Structure formats: structure tokens, C-alpha cells
């Protein structure tokens, strides 16, 4: 097994275990046993558990955004439809048997105020998603695409939390209904003072 593939195997295994069992509850020995990798190899690539967690979060960010964008691009044609397709993608994700919520929100909750590098990566993931949503919002003709992106990301995160708490995917569709109203209202220019 090549050194790079061992690194990838460690990240893949750690991602599965962290997502299923949590970051603090998952020990290095468990990751090594599941990955079939020696401790020396682990520390060759990751000097600490924190470094491994950071690598896992970066990998999850790439995979999640690639997955979401591919879904949106292949299932919708217009910017409005693409914004709403994000909620369909989340519905599919929530319906997966191993759904355990958002790894980034989970990381932020477990390491709140304790580990800047981990929370910074979690925040960066949300900023990148916001930027993607903002681009679609701008393409719809929204009069304030930043604000619309804020609202839609808030709906997505709320749906994730609801789905994680209740283990039901319907939260994505509830959020999608609210999103459609927000998108349509954002495309209407706000009333100017003295004209309403």
C-alpha cells in the first residue's frame, strides 16, 4: 500500500468514525484498528489527532460541496430551480440510513471555543456554501443576494438540525417551501419610502 493511499485510508476511516461516533469519543487506537494502519504511519502524516480532524473536515468539505453542486447542476436548469434543488439534495441526504447531521456543526459544537483550527475549518465550509448560494441568488435577480443567501443557509442548517434530532427527512421539504417564498419575495424590489 503506497504512503499516499495509507493517508487517504486514514482520512476515510476517521471520517466514517468521527461522523458516526463523534470526534472526542473516537480514539486514535480505534481509527488505527479500523484502517489497518500502524501508529507510526499515522503520526508520519498527522502529528496530532487535531491535525487528522482538520484533514477529515477539509476532505468532507470538498466531497460535500462537490456532491451538492453536481446534484443541483444535474437536477435543475434555472437559478431559482437550483436554489430549491439544494433542499431536494438535502432531503436525499437526510434519508440516508447513516445520517448523523452536519459534520461541521457537530465539530463546532464539540470544540466550541477550544480549538481554533477546527472551528475555523467548520466556519470556512459554511462561508463557501454561502458563496455558492449567493451566486445562485444573484442569478435569480434577488435585490439583496447576500441577505437571501443568509436566509437560505439558515433554512438549510435548521433543516439539518431538525432532521438530526427527529431522524425524519421531511424537514428539507418544509424548509424548501419557506425557501420558495423567500426567493420569490427577494426577486421583488423592496418598496421605496413614500411609495407604499
XYZ file of N, CA and C in Angstrom, residues 84-196:
339
model
N -33.649 25.728 -5.089
C -34.600 24.797 -4.485
C -34.088 23.358 -4.540
N -33.301 23.038 -5.576
C -32.736 21.692 -5.683
C -31.777 21.383 -4.534
N -31.193 22.416 -3.942
C -30.346 22.197 -2.764
C -31.135 21.507 -1.655
N -32.399 21.873 -1.527
C -33.234 21.280 -0.486
C -33.609 19.843 -0.848
N -33.779 19.567 -2.146
C -34.017 18.188 -2.580
C -32.788 17.323 -2.289
N -31.611 17.882 -2.552
C -30.368 17.155 -2.262
C -30.282 16.844 -0.769
N -30.627 17.817 0.056
C -30.594 17.599 1.499
C -31.624 16.551 1.925
N -32.791 16.551 1.284
C -33.788 15.523 1.581
C -33.200 14.135 1.350
N -32.513 13.969 0.233
C -31.881 12.676 -0.057
C -30.832 12.327 0.991
N -30.053 13.328 1.390
C -29.025 13.106 2.402
C -29.662 12.716 3.737
N -30.713 13.447 4.139
C -31.381 13.151 5.407
C -31.979 11.745 5.405
N -32.323 11.247 4.232
C -32.954 9.926 4.109
C -31.962 8.778 4.206
N -30.675 9.084 4.165
C -29.666 8.030 4.257
C -29.675 7.405 5.653
N -29.462 6.101 5.685
C -29.529 5.369 6.949
C -28.480 5.846 7.961
N -27.331 6.282 7.472
C -26.246 6.695 8.375
C -26.209 8.202 8.622
N -27.294 8.924 8.309
C -27.315 10.378 8.515
C -27.132 10.698 9.997
N -26.173 11.561 10.285
C -25.905 11.987 11.662
C -25.749 13.510 11.759
N -26.370 14.227 10.849
C -26.271 15.679 10.887
C -25.075 16.198 10.107
N -24.775 17.449 10.325
C -23.687 18.131 9.631
C -22.390 17.944 10.422
N -21.381 17.373 9.789
C -20.111 17.134 10.466
C -19.494 18.439 10.968
N -19.726 19.533 10.243
C -19.135 20.818 10.612
C -19.843 21.427 11.823
N -21.165 21.327 11.849
C -21.904 21.788 13.029
C -21.568 20.915 14.231
N -21.415 19.606 13.992
C -21.031 18.703 15.073
C -19.650 19.074 15.624
N -18.711 19.364 14.724
C -17.360 19.749 15.146
C -17.388 21.054 15.923
N -18.151 22.020 15.414
C -18.239 23.319 16.095
C -18.822 23.152 17.494
N -19.790 22.244 17.642
C -20.394 22.012 18.956
C -19.409 21.317 19.901
N -18.690 20.322 19.390
C -17.763 19.584 20.255
C -16.549 20.400 20.662
N -16.108 21.307 19.785
C -14.865 22.034 20.054
C -15.088 23.530 20.260
N -16.293 23.924 20.529
C -16.629 25.352 20.675
C -15.681 26.046 21.647
N -14.995 27.067 21.126
C -14.118 27.885 21.958
C -12.830 27.208 22.389
N -12.593 25.959 21.962
C -11.413 25.230 22.432
C -10.331 25.039 21.380
N -10.730 24.847 20.140
C -9.760 24.529 19.092
C -10.021 25.406 17.878
N -9.235 26.453 17.748
C -9.466 27.434 16.692
C -9.353 26.846 15.301
N -8.387 25.948 15.082
C -8.188 25.415 13.734
C -9.398 24.617 13.269
N -10.003 23.857 14.171
C -11.164 23.036 13.817
C -12.383 23.912 13.564
N -12.651 24.839 14.449
C -13.822 25.703 14.259
C -13.627 26.619 13.046
N -12.391 26.989 12.747
C -12.135 27.827 11.567
C -12.473 27.072 10.281
N -12.150 25.784 10.222
C -12.478 24.991 9.032
C -13.989 24.819 8.916
N -14.660 24.600 10.045
C -16.120 24.480 10.027
C -16.748 25.773 9.513
N -16.240 26.901 9.975
C -16.761 28.198 9.536
C -16.466 28.429 8.056
N -15.293 28.041 7.619
C -14.931 28.202 6.212
C -15.863 27.392 5.306
N -16.234 26.194 5.739
C -17.179 25.375 4.970
C -18.492 26.121 4.781
N -18.995 26.707 5.858
C -20.264 27.440 5.767
C -20.117 28.675 4.877
N -18.968 29.330 4.931
C -18.739 30.501 4.077
C -18.701 30.106 2.600
N -18.079 28.968 2.304
C -18.024 28.507 0.920
C -19.418 28.144 0.404
N -20.210 27.489 1.240
C -21.591 27.192 0.857
C -22.380 28.478 0.642
N -22.181 29.427 1.538
C -22.851 30.719 1.418
C -22.486 31.382 0.092
N -21.215 31.324 -0.277
C -20.785 31.931 -1.537
C -21.444 31.288 -2.740
N -21.574 29.960 -2.711
C -22.239 29.255 -3.805
C -23.713 29.660 -3.884
N -24.375 29.670 -2.723
C -25.791 30.052 -2.688
C -25.954 31.501 -3.120
N -25.041 32.359 -2.698
C -25.118 33.774 -3.069
C -25.020 33.948 -4.589
N -24.153 33.179 -5.225
C -24.035 33.242 -6.676
C -25.334 32.878 -7.364
N -25.981 31.823 -6.888
C -27.280 31.433 -7.452
C -28.335 32.486 -7.144
N -28.305 33.024 -5.923
C -29.274 34.055 -5.538
C -29.128 35.286 -6.417
N -27.895 35.668 -6.699
C -27.651 36.819 -7.564
C -28.203 36.571 -8.960
N -28.037 35.337 -9.447
C -28.510 34.996 -10.786
C -30.033 34.986 -10.890
N -30.728 34.875 -9.748
C -32.201 34.945 -9.784
C -32.686 36.379 -9.933
N -31.775 37.340 -9.744
C -32.184 38.740 -9.783
C -32.589 39.270 -8.419
N -32.236 38.545 -7.362
C -32.570 38.990 -5.999
C -32.000 40.377 -5.761
N -32.804 41.255 -5.158
C -32.338 42.625 -4.917
C -31.269 42.681 -3.841
N -31.179 41.657 -2.976
C -30.115 41.593 -1.965
C -29.660 40.134 -1.858
N -28.785 39.690 -2.772
C -28.392 38.282 -2.789
C -27.669 37.817 -1.525
N -26.933 38.719 -0.864
C -26.266 38.337 0.388
C -27.294 37.960 1.447
N -28.312 38.782 1.557
C -29.360 38.524 2.547
C -30.118 37.238 2.216
N -30.445 37.040 0.947
C -31.146 35.821 0.547
C -30.281 34.594 0.843
N -28.991 34.682 0.567
C -28.089 33.569 0.878
C -28.056 33.298 2.383
N -28.049 34.359 3.192
C -28.118 34.189 4.654
C -29.356 33.396 5.041
N -30.489 33.810 4.498
C -31.767 33.172 4.839
C -31.784 31.705 4.431
N -31.323 31.426 3.211
C -31.380 30.050 2.704
C -30.421 29.133 3.459
N -29.237 29.656 3.790
C -28.301 28.847 4.572
C -28.869 28.584 5.968
N -29.536 29.573 6.523
C -30.183 29.402 7.822
C -31.257 28.310 7.749
N -32.042 28.315 6.673
C -33.055 27.276 6.484
C -32.423 25.894 6.350
N -31.336 25.805 5.585
C -30.660 24.518 5.419
C -30.108 24.005 6.746
N -29.438 24.884 7.498
C -28.886 24.454 8.780
C -29.990 24.083 9.770
N -31.096 24.828 9.736
C -32.229 24.493 10.595
C -32.824 23.145 10.222
N -32.929 22.886 8.923
C -33.451 21.595 8.462
C -32.517 20.460 8.875
N -31.205 20.688 8.777
C -30.240 19.669 9.199
C -30.427 19.345 10.676
N -30.555 20.380 11.500
C -30.725 20.170 12.944
C -32.021 19.432 13.244
N -33.107 19.838 12.574
C -34.386 19.166 12.783
C -34.341 17.712 12.369
N -33.718 17.445 11.226
C -33.619 16.070 10.736
C -32.745 15.219 11.655
N -31.681 15.805 12.165
C -30.799 15.070 13.071
C -31.515 14.745 14.381
N -32.283 15.687 14.870
C -32.978 15.499 16.144
C -34.104 14.477 16.038
N -34.857 14.529 14.929
C -36.044 13.672 14.798
C -35.833 12.465 13.894
N -34.708 12.449 13.167
C -34.407 11.390 12.205
C -35.513 11.262 11.155
N -36.043 12.404 10.713
C -37.013 12.436 9.621
C -36.527 13.424 8.567
N -36.695 13.046 7.309
C -36.196 13.856 6.198
C -37.126 14.992 5.817
N -38.354 14.989 6.326
C -39.349 15.982 5.915
C -38.932 17.422 6.178
N -38.000 17.613 7.087
C -37.535 18.973 7.377
C -37.019 19.665 6.122
N -36.418 18.910 5.234
C -35.894 19.509 3.995
C -37.023 20.075 3.145
N -38.156 19.375 3.107
C -39.278 19.844 2.298
C -39.993 21.031 2.950
N -40.061 21.032 4.286
C -40.620 22.202 4.980
C -39.764 23.433 4.689
N -38.446 23.234 4.776
C -37.524 24.345 4.505
C -37.605 24.779 3.045
N -37.811 23.824 2.139
C -37.914 24.154 0.716
C -39.122 25.047 0.453
N -40.236 24.760 1.108
C -41.425 25.605 0.946
C -41.168 27.028 1.400
N -40.499 27.176 2.537
C -40.150 28.513 3.023
C -39.157 29.182 2.082
N -38.215 28.393 1.557
C -37.207 28.942 0.642
C -37.856 29.490 -0.622
N -38.835 28.788 -1.157
C -39.511 29.260 -2.377
C -40.146 30.624 -2.147
N -40.762 30.802 -0.992
C -41.373 32.099 -0.666
C -40.314 33.195 -0.539
N -39.218 32.861 0.120
C -38.145 33.843 0.290
C -37.520 34.227 -1.051
N -37.291 33.245 -1.905
C -36.692 33.511 -3.219
C -37.603 34.427 -4.029
N -38.888 34.121 -4.024
C -39.836 34.930 -4.801
C -39.967 36.341 -4.239
N -39.976 36.463 -2.915
C -40.091 37.806 -2.339
C -38.803 38.603 -2.539
N -37.653 37.910 -2.579
C -36.371 38.598 -2.766
C -36.211 39.120 -4.180
N -36.961 38.538 -5.120
C -36.875 38.997 -6.513
C -37.710 40.239 -6.748
N -38.577 40.569 -5.791
C -39.412 41.765 -5.898
C -38.684 42.920 -5.239
N -38.432 44.008 -5.973
C -37.728 45.136 -5.350
C -38.481 45.648 -4.128
N -37.778 45.978 -3.059
C -38.457 46.485 -1.864
C -39.102 47.834 -2.161
N -40.178 48.109 -1.461
C -40.868 49.403 -1.626
C -39.943 50.523 -1.152
N -39.922 51.605 -1.944
C -39.166 52.775 -1.543
C -39.993 53.619 -0.582
N -39.345 54.328 0.332
C -40.089 55.175 1.270
C -41.011 56.141 0.497
N -42.241 56.202 0.966
C -43.205 57.126 0.370
C -43.929 56.567 -0.853
N -43.647 55.289 -1.208
C -44.328 54.739 -2.391
C -45.330 53.654 -2.008
N -45.382 53.254 -0.728
C -46.249 52.150 -0.351
C -47.541 52.561 0.248
